[in-house]
PDB file of N, CA and C in Angstrom:
ATOM      1  N   MET A   1     352.077 287.838 110.769  1.00  0.00           N
ATOM      2  CA  MET A   1     352.558 288.775 110.281  1.00  0.00           C
ATOM      3  C   MET A   1     352.945 289.695 111.645  1.00  0.00           C
ATOM      4  N   SER A   2     353.666 290.482 111.696  1.00  0.00           N
ATOM      5  CA  SER A   2     353.892 290.993 113.345  1.00  0.00           C
ATOM      6  C   SER A   2     352.665 292.598 112.922  1.00  0.00           C
ATOM      7  N   PRO A   3     352.347 293.338 113.800  1.00  0.00           N
ATOM      8  CA  PRO A   3     351.478 294.655 113.305  1.00  0.00           C
ATOM      9  C   PRO A   3     352.566 295.404 112.058  1.00  0.00           C
ATOM     10  N   GLU A   4     353.552 295.635 112.958  1.00  0.00           N
ATOM     11  CA  GLU A   4     353.570 296.759 111.881  1.00  0.00           C
ATOM     12  C   GLU A   4     354.568 296.303 110.410  1.00  0.00           C
ATOM     13  N   ASP A   5     355.189 294.810 110.636  1.00  0.00           N
ATOM     14  CA  ASP A   5     354.457 294.572 108.088  1.00  0.00           C
ATOM     15  C   ASP A   5     353.397 294.419 108.111  1.00  0.00           C
ATOM     16  N   VAL A   6     351.863 294.335 108.582  1.00  0.00           N
ATOM     17  CA  VAL A   6     350.898 294.510 108.385  1.00  0.00           C
ATOM     18  C   VAL A   6     350.835 296.019 107.684  1.00  0.00           C
ATOM     19  N   PHE A   7     350.794 296.686 108.713  1.00  0.00           N
ATOM     20  CA  PHE A   7     351.226 297.989 107.982  1.00  0.00           C
ATOM     21  C   PHE A   7     351.639 298.765 106.753  1.00  0.00           C
ATOM     22  N   GLN A   8     352.800 298.515 107.135  1.00  0.00           N
ATOM     23  CA  GLN A   8     353.924 298.165 105.968  1.00  0.00           C
ATOM     24  C   GLN A   8     353.357 297.879 104.510  1.00  0.00           C
ATOM     25  N   ALA A   9     353.277 296.565 104.643  1.00  0.00           N
ATOM     26  CA  ALA A   9     352.518 295.679 103.477  1.00  0.00           C
ATOM     27  C   ALA A   9     350.968 296.847 103.263  1.00  0.00           C
ATOM     28  N   VAL A  10     349.650 297.474 104.208  1.00  0.00           N
ATOM     29  CA  VAL A  10     348.390 298.245 103.488  1.00  0.00           C
ATOM     30  C   VAL A  10     349.441 299.447 103.165  1.00  0.00           C
ATOM     31  N   SER A  11     350.605 300.238 103.755  1.00  0.00           N
ATOM     32  CA  SER A  11     350.684 301.144 103.969  1.00  0.00           C
ATOM     33  C   SER A  11     350.536 302.304 102.251  1.00  0.00           C
ATOM     34  N   ASN A  12     350.537 301.377 101.016  1.00  0.00           N
ATOM     35  CA  ASN A  12     350.937 301.825  99.902  1.00  0.00           C
ATOM     36  C   ASN A  12     349.898 301.384  99.357  1.00  0.00           C
ATOM     37  N   SER A  13     348.926 302.401  98.059  1.00  0.00           N
ATOM     38  CA  SER A  13     348.116 301.820  97.038  1.00  0.00           C
ATOM     39  C   SER A  13     348.210 300.858  96.896  1.00  0.00           C
ATOM     40  N   ARG A  14     349.808 301.245  95.731  1.00  0.00           N
ATOM     41  CA  ARG A  14     349.963 300.087  94.952  1.00  0.00           C
ATOM     42  C   ARG A  14     349.917 298.792  95.916  1.00  0.00           C
ATOM     43  N   ARG A  15     351.085 298.505  96.903  1.00  0.00           N
ATOM     44  CA  ARG A  15     350.549 297.279  97.053  1.00  0.00           C
ATOM     45  C   ARG A  15     349.698 296.484  97.611  1.00  0.00           C
ATOM     46  N   ARG A  16     348.228 297.769  98.205  1.00  0.00           N
ATOM     47  CA  ARG A  16     347.253 297.129  98.644  1.00  0.00           C
ATOM     48  C   ARG A  16     346.701 296.992  96.861  1.00  0.00           C
ATOM     49  N   ARG A  17     346.678 297.292  95.920  1.00  0.00           N
ATOM     50  CA  ARG A  17     346.074 296.541  94.693  1.00  0.00           C
ATOM     51  C   ARG A  17     346.362 295.328  94.643  1.00  0.00           C
ATOM     52  N   VAL A  18     348.025 295.055  94.848  1.00  0.00           N
ATOM     53  CA  VAL A  18     348.559 293.836  94.897  1.00  0.00           C
ATOM     54  C   VAL A  18     347.854 292.771  95.616  1.00  0.00           C
ATOM     55  N   ILE A  19     347.718 293.372  96.802  1.00  0.00           N
ATOM     56  CA  ILE A  19     346.938 292.211  97.000  1.00  0.00           C
ATOM     57  C   ILE A  19     345.724 292.443  97.358  1.00  0.00           C
ATOM     58  N   LEU A  20     345.187 292.522  97.182  1.00  0.00           N
ATOM     59  CA  LEU A  20     343.303 292.756  95.956  1.00  0.00           C
ATOM     60  C   LEU A  20     344.090 291.224  95.076  1.00  0.00           C
ATOM     61  N   SER A  21     344.702 291.744  94.445  1.00  0.00           N
ATOM     62  CA  SER A  21     344.921 291.547  93.022  1.00  0.00           C
ATOM     63  C   SER A  21     345.368 289.476  93.092  1.00  0.00           C
ATOM     64  N   VAL A  22     346.465 289.973  94.075  1.00  0.00           N
ATOM     65  CA  VAL A  22     346.998 288.309  93.967  1.00  0.00           C
ATOM     66  C   VAL A  22     345.602 287.241  95.204  1.00  0.00           C
ATOM     67  N   ASP A  23     345.093 288.023  95.866  1.00  0.00           N
ATOM     68  CA  ASP A  23     344.459 287.102  96.221  1.00  0.00           C
ATOM     69  C   ASP A  23     343.013 286.373  95.894  1.00  0.00           C
ATOM     70  N   ARG A  24     342.799 287.844  94.576  1.00  0.00           N
ATOM     71  CA  ARG A  24     341.680 286.429  93.662  1.00  0.00           C
ATOM     72  C   ARG A  24     342.453 285.360  92.843  1.00  0.00           C
ATOM     73  N   SER A  25     343.371 285.009  93.033  1.00  0.00           N
ATOM     74  CA  SER A  25     343.930 284.606  92.260  1.00  0.00           C
ATOM     75  C   SER A  25     344.487 283.640  93.037  1.00  0.00           C
ATOM     76  N   GLU A  26     344.495 281.529  91.659  1.00  0.00           N
ATOM     77  CA  GLU A  26     344.526 280.619  92.888  1.00  0.00           C
ATOM     78  C   GLU A  26     346.600 280.387  92.147  1.00  0.00           C
ATOM     79  N   ASP A  27     346.661 280.935  91.096  1.00  0.00           N
ATOM     80  CA  ASP A  27     347.847 280.289  90.329  1.00  0.00           C
ATOM     81  C   ASP A  27     348.535 281.526  90.314  1.00  0.00           C
ATOM     82  N   GLY A  28     348.626 282.634  90.660  1.00  0.00           N
ATOM     83  CA  GLY A  28     349.126 283.860  91.288  1.00  0.00           C
ATOM     84  C   GLY A  28     348.600 284.987  90.235  1.00  0.00           C
ATOM     85  N   VAL A  29     349.759 286.090  90.058  1.00  0.00           N
ATOM     86  CA  VAL A  29     349.333 286.965  88.927  1.00  0.00           C
ATOM     87  C   VAL A  29     350.983 287.375  88.439  1.00  0.00           C
ATOM     88  N   ASP A  30     351.021 288.007  87.040  1.00  0.00           N
ATOM     89  CA  ASP A  30     351.583 288.286  86.322  1.00  0.00           C
ATOM     90  C   ASP A  30     352.614 289.942  86.767  1.00  0.00           C
ATOM     91  N   ALA A  31     353.796 290.247  86.916  1.00  0.00           N
ATOM     92  CA  ALA A  31     353.825 291.210  87.951  1.00  0.00           C
ATOM     93  C   ALA A  31     353.292 292.188  86.206  1.00  0.00           C
ATOM     94  N   ASN A  32     353.565 291.919  84.975  1.00  0.00           N
ATOM     95  CA  ASN A  32     353.196 292.656  83.577  1.00  0.00           C
ATOM     96  C   ASN A  32     351.550 292.491  84.028  1.00  0.00           C
ATOM     97  N   GLU A  33     350.331 291.794  83.978  1.00  0.00           N
ATOM     98  CA  GLU A  33     349.370 292.137  84.018  1.00  0.00           C
ATOM     99  C   GLU A  33     348.846 293.123  85.672  1.00  0.00           C
ATOM    100  N   LEU A  34     349.612 293.159  86.188  1.00  0.00           N
ATOM    101  CA  LEU A  34     349.470 292.902  87.638  1.00  0.00           C
ATOM    102  C   LEU A  34     349.501 295.453  87.329  1.00  0.00           C
ATOM    103  N   SER A  35     350.730 295.751  86.852  1.00  0.00           N
ATOM    104  CA  SER A  35     351.093 297.043  85.637  1.00  0.00           C
ATOM    105  C   SER A  35     350.155 297.147  85.406  1.00  0.00           C
ATOM    106  N   VAL A  36     349.449 296.575  85.045  1.00  0.00           N
ATOM    107  CA  VAL A  36     348.112 297.204  83.591  1.00  0.00           C
ATOM    108  C   VAL A  36     347.389 297.008  84.146  1.00  0.00           C
ATOM    109  N   GLU A  37     347.470 296.333  85.557  1.00  0.00           N
ATOM    110  CA  GLU A  37     345.503 296.451  85.848  1.00  0.00           C
ATOM    111  C   GLU A  37     346.210 297.768  87.104  1.00  0.00           C
ATOM    112  N   ILE A  38     347.112 298.138  87.748  1.00  0.00           N
ATOM    113  CA  ILE A  38     346.841 298.967  88.294  1.00  0.00           C
ATOM    114  C   ILE A  38     347.715 300.611  87.964  1.00  0.00           C
ATOM    115  N   ALA A  39     348.091 300.400  86.695  1.00  0.00           N
ATOM    116  CA  ALA A  39     347.713 301.812  85.998  1.00  0.00           C
ATOM    117  C   ALA A  39     347.152 302.153  85.282  1.00  0.00           C
ATOM    118  N   SER A  40     345.537 301.296  84.950  1.00  0.00           N
ATOM    119  CA  SER A  40     344.680 301.600  84.675  1.00  0.00           C
ATOM    120  C   SER A  40     343.496 301.964  85.813  1.00  0.00           C
ATOM    121  N   ARG A  41     344.059 301.505  86.903  1.00  0.00           N
ATOM    122  CA  ARG A  41     342.911 301.690  88.269  1.00  0.00           C
ATOM    123  C   ARG A  41     343.407 303.653  88.048  1.00  0.00           C
ATOM    124  N   GLU A  42     345.136 303.694  88.601  1.00  0.00           N
ATOM    125  CA  GLU A  42     345.463 305.137  88.776  1.00  0.00           C
ATOM    126  C   GLU A  42     345.614 306.331  87.902  1.00  0.00           C
ATOM    127  N   ASN A  43     344.813 305.754  86.230  1.00  0.00           N
ATOM    128  CA  ASN A  43     344.740 306.459  86.088  1.00  0.00           C
ATOM    129  C   ASN A  43     343.475 306.898  84.848  1.00  0.00           C
ATOM    130  N   ALA A  44     342.471 305.551  85.717  1.00  0.00           N
ATOM    131  CA  ALA A  44     340.994 305.993  85.376  1.00  0.00           C
ATOM    132  C   ALA A  44     340.832 305.884  84.081  1.00  0.00           C
ATOM    133  N   VAL A  45     340.822 304.803  82.729  1.00  0.00           N
ATOM    134  CA  VAL A  45     341.655 304.351  81.969  1.00  0.00           C
ATOM    135  C   VAL A  45     341.059 303.001  82.042  1.00  0.00           C
ATOM    136  N   ASP A  46     340.507 301.940  80.724  1.00  0.00           N
ATOM    137  CA  ASP A  46     339.934 301.123  80.478  1.00  0.00           C
ATOM    138  C   ASP A  46     341.338 300.028  80.571  1.00  0.00           C
ATOM    139  N   PRO A  47     341.729 299.144  81.529  1.00  0.00           N
ATOM    140  CA  PRO A  47     343.159 298.328  81.323  1.00  0.00           C
ATOM    141  C   PRO A  47     343.566 298.425  79.531  1.00  0.00           C
ATOM    142  N   SER A  48     342.059 298.187  78.593  1.00  0.00           N
ATOM    143  CA  SER A  48     343.190 298.474  77.059  1.00  0.00           C
ATOM    144  C   SER A  48     343.154 299.606  76.853  1.00  0.00           C
ATOM    145  N   LYS A  49     343.144 300.556  76.940  1.00  0.00           N
ATOM    146  CA  LYS A  49     343.783 302.082  76.967  1.00  0.00           C
ATOM    147  C   LYS A  49     344.601 302.540  77.420  1.00  0.00           C
ATOM    148  N   VAL A  50     345.018 301.758  78.966  1.00  0.00           N
ATOM    149  CA  VAL A  50     346.686 301.911  79.330  1.00  0.00           C
ATOM    150  C   VAL A  50     348.079 302.127  78.069  1.00  0.00           C
ATOM    151  N   THR A  51     348.620 302.947  78.199  1.00  0.00           N
ATOM    152  CA  THR A  51     349.366 303.742  77.273  1.00  0.00           C
ATOM    153  C   THR A  51     350.618 302.495  78.071  1.00  0.00           C
ATOM    154  N   GLY A  52     351.671 302.355  76.713  1.00  0.00           N
ATOM    155  CA  GLY A  52     353.047 301.353  77.405  1.00  0.00           C
ATOM    156  C   GLY A  52     353.701 302.473  78.539  1.00  0.00           C
ATOM    157  N   GLU A  53     353.612 303.490  78.348  1.00  0.00           N
ATOM    158  CA  GLU A  53     354.667 304.362  79.198  1.00  0.00           C
ATOM    159  C   GLU A  53     354.242 304.349  81.686  1.00  0.00           C
ATOM    160  N   GLN A  54     352.110 304.215  80.457  1.00  0.00           N
ATOM    161  CA  GLN A  54     351.783 304.385  82.441  1.00  0.00           C
ATOM    162  C   GLN A  54     351.819 302.657  82.758  1.00  0.00           C
ATOM    163  N   ARG A  55     352.247 301.862  81.736  1.00  0.00           N
ATOM    164  CA  ARG A  55     351.843 300.516  82.363  1.00  0.00           C
ATOM    165  C   ARG A  55     353.567 300.310  82.825  1.00  0.00           C
ATOM    166  N   SER A  56     354.772 300.957  82.017  1.00  0.00           N
ATOM    167  CA  SER A  56     355.915 301.044  82.359  1.00  0.00           C
ATOM    168  C   SER A  56     356.122 301.480  83.742  1.00  0.00           C
ATOM    169  N   ARG A  57     355.739 302.599  84.404  1.00  0.00           N
ATOM    170  CA  ARG A  57     355.646 303.648  84.925  1.00  0.00           C
ATOM    171  C   ARG A  57     355.337 302.448  86.258  1.00  0.00           C
ATOM    172  N   VAL A  58     354.197 302.281  86.294  1.00  0.00           N
ATOM    173  CA  VAL A  58     354.247 301.158  87.597  1.00  0.00           C
ATOM    174  C   VAL A  58     354.814 300.128  87.350  1.00  0.00           C
ATOM    175  N   TYR A  59     355.396 299.263  86.229  1.00  0.00           N
ATOM    176  CA  TYR A  59     356.022 298.412  85.944  1.00  0.00           C
ATOM    177  C   TYR A  59     357.256 298.378  86.476  1.00  0.00           C
ATOM    178  N   VAL A  60     357.986 299.017  86.576  1.00  0.00           N
ATOM    179  CA  VAL A  60     358.980 299.168  87.268  1.00  0.00           C
ATOM    180  C   VAL A  60     358.907 299.415  88.477  1.00  0.00           C
ATOM    181  N   GLY A  61     358.087 300.058  89.326  1.00  0.00           N
ATOM    182  CA  GLY A  61     358.253 300.758  90.736  1.00  0.00           C
ATOM    183  C   GLY A  61     358.219 299.697  90.936  1.00  0.00           C
ATOM    184  N   LEU A  62     356.866 298.918  90.366  1.00  0.00           N
ATOM    185  CA  LEU A  62     356.832 297.609  91.077  1.00  0.00           C
ATOM    186  C   LEU A  62     357.876 296.501  91.514  1.00  0.00           C
ATOM    187  N   VAL A  63     358.771 295.913  90.330  1.00  0.00           N
ATOM    188  CA  VAL A  63     359.080 295.577  89.941  1.00  0.00           C
ATOM    189  C   VAL A  63     360.700 295.440  90.898  1.00  0.00           C
ATOM    190  N   GLN A  64     360.721 296.725  91.516  1.00  0.00           N
ATOM    191  CA  GLN A  64     362.209 297.456  91.407  1.00  0.00           C
ATOM    192  C   GLN A  64     362.219 297.475  93.392  1.00  0.00           C
ATOM    193  N   ASN A  65     360.553 297.809  93.858  1.00  0.00           N
ATOM    194  CA  ASN A  65     360.343 297.914  95.641  1.00  0.00           C
ATOM    195  C   ASN A  65     358.940 297.258  95.797  1.00  0.00           C
ATOM    196  N   HIS A  66     357.749 297.319  95.614  1.00  0.00           N
ATOM    197  CA  HIS A  66     356.961 296.888  96.064  1.00  0.00           C
ATOM    198  C   HIS A  66     357.154 295.266  96.038  1.00  0.00           C
ATOM    199  N   LEU A  67     356.475 294.321  94.811  1.00  0.00           N
ATOM    200  CA  LEU A  67     357.337 293.016  95.036  1.00  0.00           C
ATOM    201  C   LEU A  67     357.862 292.323  95.816  1.00  0.00           C
ATOM    202  N   ASP A  68     358.773 293.335  95.641  1.00  0.00           N
ATOM    203  CA  ASP A  68     360.060 292.887  97.432  1.00  0.00           C
ATOM    204  C   ASP A  68     360.145 293.174  98.533  1.00  0.00           C
ATOM    205  N   THR A  69     359.181 293.941  98.820  1.00  0.00           N
ATOM    206  CA  THR A  69     358.783 294.318  99.972  1.00  0.00           C
ATOM    207  C   THR A  69     357.449 293.611 100.249  1.00  0.00           C
ATOM    208  N   LEU A  70     357.014 293.675  99.521  1.00  0.00           N
ATOM    209  CA  LEU A  70     355.717 292.502 100.024  1.00  0.00           C
ATOM    210  C   LEU A  70     355.997 291.248 100.396  1.00  0.00           C
ATOM    211  N   ASP A  71     357.000 290.632  99.279  1.00  0.00           N
ATOM    212  CA  ASP A  71     357.556 289.641 100.107  1.00  0.00           C
ATOM    213  C   ASP A  71     358.428 289.243 100.955  1.00  0.00           C
ATOM    214  N   ASP A  72     359.163 290.137 100.816  1.00  0.00           N
ATOM    215  CA  ASP A  72     360.029 290.081 102.345  1.00  0.00           C
ATOM    216  C   ASP A  72     359.007 290.113 104.248  1.00  0.00           C
ATOM    217  N   LEU A  73     358.420 290.916 103.806  1.00  0.00           N
ATOM    218  CA  LEU A  73     357.212 290.564 104.731  1.00  0.00           C
ATOM    219  C   LEU A  73     356.346 289.197 104.589  1.00  0.00           C
ATOM    220  N   GLY A  74     356.199 289.129 103.705  1.00  0.00           N
ATOM    221  CA  GLY A  74     355.417 287.825 103.817  1.00  0.00           C
ATOM    222  C   GLY A  74     353.778 286.943 103.608  1.00  0.00           C
ATOM    223  N   ALA A  75     353.344 288.516 102.538  1.00  0.00           N
ATOM    224  CA  ALA A  75     352.369 289.270 102.109  1.00  0.00           C
ATOM    225  C   ALA A  75     352.188 288.355 100.980  1.00  0.00           C
ATOM    226  N   ALA A  76     353.205 288.335  99.987  1.00  0.00           N
ATOM    227  CA  ALA A  76     352.512 287.621  99.278  1.00  0.00           C
ATOM    228  C   ALA A  76     354.631 286.707  98.455  1.00  0.00           C
ATOM    229  N   ARG A  77     354.206 286.129  97.979  1.00  0.00           N
ATOM    230  CA  ARG A  77     355.688 285.372  97.277  1.00  0.00           C
ATOM    231  C   ARG A  77     355.474 286.438  96.085  1.00  0.00           C
ATOM    232  N   TYR A  78     356.931 286.323  95.558  1.00  0.00           N
ATOM    233  CA  TYR A  78     357.298 287.110  94.398  1.00  0.00           C
ATOM    234  C   TYR A  78     358.707 286.534  93.958  1.00  0.00           C
ATOM    235  N   ASP A  79     358.199 286.029  92.678  1.00  0.00           N
ATOM    236  CA  ASP A  79     359.504 285.129  91.756  1.00  0.00           C
ATOM    237  C   ASP A  79     359.700 286.186  90.499  1.00  0.00           C
ATOM    238  N   SER A  80     361.411 286.574  90.963  1.00  0.00           N
ATOM    239  CA  SER A  80     362.005 287.679  90.762  1.00  0.00           C
ATOM    240  C   SER A  80     362.145 286.604  88.755  1.00  0.00           C
ATOM    241  N   ARG A  81     362.404 285.806  88.811  1.00  0.00           N
ATOM    242  CA  ARG A  81     362.537 285.534  87.837  1.00  0.00           C
ATOM    243  C   ARG A  81     361.446 285.265  86.957  1.00  0.00           C
ATOM    244  N   SER A  82     360.197 284.432  87.380  1.00  0.00           N
ATOM    245  CA  SER A  82     359.404 284.096  86.084  1.00  0.00           C
ATOM    246  C   SER A  82     358.203 285.924  86.258  1.00  0.00           C
ATOM    247  N   LYS A  83     359.100 286.259  87.430  1.00  0.00           N
ATOM    248  CA  LYS A  83     357.596 287.776  87.735  1.00  0.00           C
ATOM    249  C   LYS A  83     356.366 287.696  88.167  1.00  0.00           C
ATOM    250  N   LEU A  84     356.205 286.379  88.549  1.00  0.00           N
ATOM    251  CA  LEU A  84     354.955 285.585  88.898  1.00  0.00           C
ATOM    252  C   LEU A  84     354.563 286.291  90.561  1.00  0.00           C
ATOM    253  N   VAL A  85     353.009 286.376  91.094  1.00  0.00           N
ATOM    254  CA  VAL A  85     353.703 286.894  92.289  1.00  0.00           C
ATOM    255  C   VAL A  85     352.113 285.980  92.912  1.00  0.00           C
ATOM    256  N   LYS A  86     352.344 285.486  93.793  1.00  0.00           N
ATOM    257  CA  LYS A  86     351.532 284.046  94.290  1.00  0.00           C
ATOM    258  C   LYS A  86     351.043 284.647  96.186  1.00  0.00           C
ATOM    259  N   PRO A  87     349.962 284.253  96.485  1.00  0.00           N
ATOM    260  CA  PRO A  87     349.747 284.437  97.413  1.00  0.00           C
ATOM    261  C   PRO A  87     350.110 283.645  98.732  1.00  0.00           C
ATOM    262  N   THR A  88     350.480 284.479 100.127  1.00  0.00           N
ATOM    263  CA  THR A  88     351.086 283.038 101.193  1.00  0.00           C
ATOM    264  C   THR A  88     349.836 283.213 101.873  1.00  0.00           C
ATOM    265  N   ALA A  89     349.939 282.310 102.936  1.00  0.00           N
ATOM    266  CA  ALA A  89     349.033 282.730 104.486  1.00  0.00           C
ATOM    267  C   ALA A  89     348.533 283.980 104.529  1.00  0.00           C
ATOM    268  N   ALA A  90     349.687 285.092 104.690  1.00  0.00           N
ATOM    269  CA  ALA A  90     348.842 286.727 105.425  1.00  0.00           C
ATOM    270  C   ALA A  90     348.073 286.845 104.165  1.00  0.00           C
ATOM    271  N   THR A  91     347.757 286.377 102.950  1.00  0.00           N
ATOM    272  CA  THR A  91     347.417 287.486 101.806  1.00  0.00           C
ATOM    273  C   THR A  91     346.108 287.599 102.062  1.00  0.00           C
ATOM    274  N   ALA A  92     345.065 286.505 102.371  1.00  0.00           N
ATOM    275  CA  ALA A  92     343.649 286.624 102.285  1.00  0.00           C
ATOM    276  C   ALA A  92     343.091 287.427 103.837  1.00  0.00           C
ATOM    277  N   PRO A  93     344.084 287.294 105.047  1.00  0.00           N
ATOM    278  CA  PRO A  93     343.780 288.602 105.550  1.00  0.00           C
ATOM    279  C   PRO A  93     344.457 289.434 105.433  1.00  0.00           C
ATOM    280  N   LEU A  94     344.965 290.096 105.252  1.00  0.00           N
ATOM    281  CA  LEU A  94     345.412 291.145 104.109  1.00  0.00           C
ATOM    282  C   LEU A  94     344.288 291.942 103.443  1.00  0.00           C
ATOM    283  N   ALA A  95     343.978 290.956 102.942  1.00  0.00           N
ATOM    284  CA  ALA A  95     342.966 291.402 101.253  1.00  0.00           C
ATOM    285  C   ALA A  95     341.517 291.650 102.439  1.00  0.00           C
ATOM    286  N   ARG A  96     341.188 291.250 103.457  1.00  0.00           N
ATOM    287  CA  ARG A  96     340.113 290.900 103.987  1.00  0.00           C
ATOM    288  C   ARG A  96     340.029 292.315 105.015  1.00  0.00           C
ATOM    289  N   LEU A  97     341.275 292.841 105.208  1.00  0.00           N
ATOM    290  CA  LEU A  97     341.263 293.965 106.613  1.00  0.00           C
ATOM    291  C   LEU A  97     341.067 295.545 105.241  1.00  0.00           C
ATOM    292  N   ILE A  98     342.287 295.104 103.837  1.00  0.00           N
ATOM    293  CA  ILE A  98     341.857 296.535 103.318  1.00  0.00           C
ATOM    294  C   ILE A  98     340.399 296.650 102.599  1.00  0.00           C
ATOM    295  N   ARG A  99     339.794 295.744 102.380  1.00  0.00           N
ATOM    296  CA  ARG A  99     337.965 295.541 102.199  1.00  0.00           C
ATOM    297  C   ARG A  99     337.649 296.463 102.974  1.00  0.00           C
ATOM    298  N   GLU A 100     338.002 295.823 104.086  1.00  0.00           N
ATOM    299  CA  GLU A 100     336.743 296.057 105.499  1.00  0.00           C
ATOM    300  C   GLU A 100     337.744 297.645 105.730  1.00  0.00           C
ATOM    301  N   VAL A 101     338.035 297.558 105.617  1.00  0.00           N
ATOM    302  CA  VAL A 101     338.582 299.360 105.954  1.00  0.00           C
ATOM    303  C   VAL A 101     338.117 300.013 104.660  1.00  0.00           C
ATOM    304  N   THR A 102     338.178 299.462 103.703  1.00  0.00           N
ATOM    305  CA  THR A 102     338.353 300.466 102.583  1.00  0.00           C
ATOM    306  C   THR A 102     336.548 300.510 102.502  1.00  0.00           C
ATOM    307  N   THR A 103     335.721 300.086 103.234  1.00  0.00           N
ATOM    308  CA  THR A 103     334.410 300.113 102.571  1.00  0.00           C
ATOM    309  C   THR A 103     333.792 300.185 104.516  1.00  0.00           C
ATOM    310  N   GLU A 104     334.400 299.939 105.496  1.00  0.00           N
ATOM    311  CA  GLU A 104     334.002 301.043 107.027  1.00  0.00           C
ATOM    312  C   GLU A 104     334.545 302.907 106.831  1.00  0.00           C
ATOM    313  N   CYS A 105     335.597 303.364 105.724  1.00  0.00           N
ATOM    314  CA  CYS A 105     335.873 304.254 106.236  1.00  0.00           C
ATOM    315  C   CYS A 105     335.720 305.166 104.844  1.00  0.00           C
ATOM    316  N   TYR A 106     335.031 304.475 103.786  1.00  0.00           N
ATOM    317  CA  TYR A 106     334.937 305.167 102.864  1.00  0.00           C
ATOM    318  C   TYR A 106     333.835 305.821 102.269  1.00  0.00           C
ATOM    319  N   THR A 107     333.525 307.217 102.373  1.00  0.00           N
ATOM    320  CA  THR A 107     332.490 308.174 102.529  1.00  0.00           C
ATOM    321  C   THR A 107     332.014 308.553 101.387  1.00  0.00           C
ATOM    322  N   PRO A 108     331.653 308.596 100.199  1.00  0.00           N
ATOM    323  CA  PRO A 108     331.509 309.220  98.590  1.00  0.00           C
ATOM    324  C   PRO A 108     331.295 311.078  99.090  1.00  0.00           C
ATOM    325  N   ALA A 109     331.829 311.751  98.323  1.00  0.00           N
ATOM    326  CA  ALA A 109     331.252 313.011  98.043  1.00  0.00           C
ATOM    327  C   ALA A 109     330.024 313.507  97.892  1.00  0.00           C
ATOM    328  N   GLU A 110     329.585 314.607  98.707  1.00  0.00           N
ATOM    329  CA  GLU A 110     328.666 314.449  98.869  1.00  0.00           C
ATOM    330  C   GLU A 110     327.635 315.284  97.460  1.00  0.00           C
ATOM    331  N   ASP A 111     328.635 316.215  96.936  1.00  0.00           N
ATOM    332  CA  ASP A 111     328.856 316.539  95.466  1.00  0.00           C
ATOM    333  C   ASP A 111     330.398 316.816  95.219  1.00  0.00           C
ATOM    334  N   ALA A 112     330.333 316.310  94.128  1.00  0.00           N
ATOM    335  CA  ALA A 112     331.468 315.682  93.243  1.00  0.00           C
ATOM    336  C   ALA A 112     331.726 316.688  92.790  1.00  0.00           C
ATOM    337  N   GLY A 113     330.878 318.134  92.301  1.00  0.00           N
ATOM    338  CA  GLY A 113     331.687 318.773  91.609  1.00  0.00           C
ATOM    339  C   GLY A 113     332.549 319.708  92.896  1.00  0.00           C
ATOM    340  N   GLU A 114     332.154 319.303  93.487  1.00  0.00           N
ATOM    341  CA  GLU A 114     333.352 320.409  94.647  1.00  0.00           C
ATOM    342  C   GLU A 114     334.488 319.932  94.793  1.00  0.00           C
TER     343      GLU A 114
END
């Protein structure tokens, strides 16, 4: 992947979540499962508490935009018929990059009340 493609792949939080999730899966991840996982994180609720509206909002964004983008860039392989997202050779290096940047750059707030 070119540096521009890498930056585009990781420039969106939903795409980063997809990359991290797909990296943990050998057989791929269903778009519906991804939408529940991402909606859960975005709404700070347990996956079992994600509402249909929350899941649907994320799902539409994934299938209409993010999954095709990741596929076009080669960051993940998306089959629009089966709605399955599988890793490519670029997925693991991208996931490592995301984890490293997140770890190195994250600074917890000193006072969560502020």
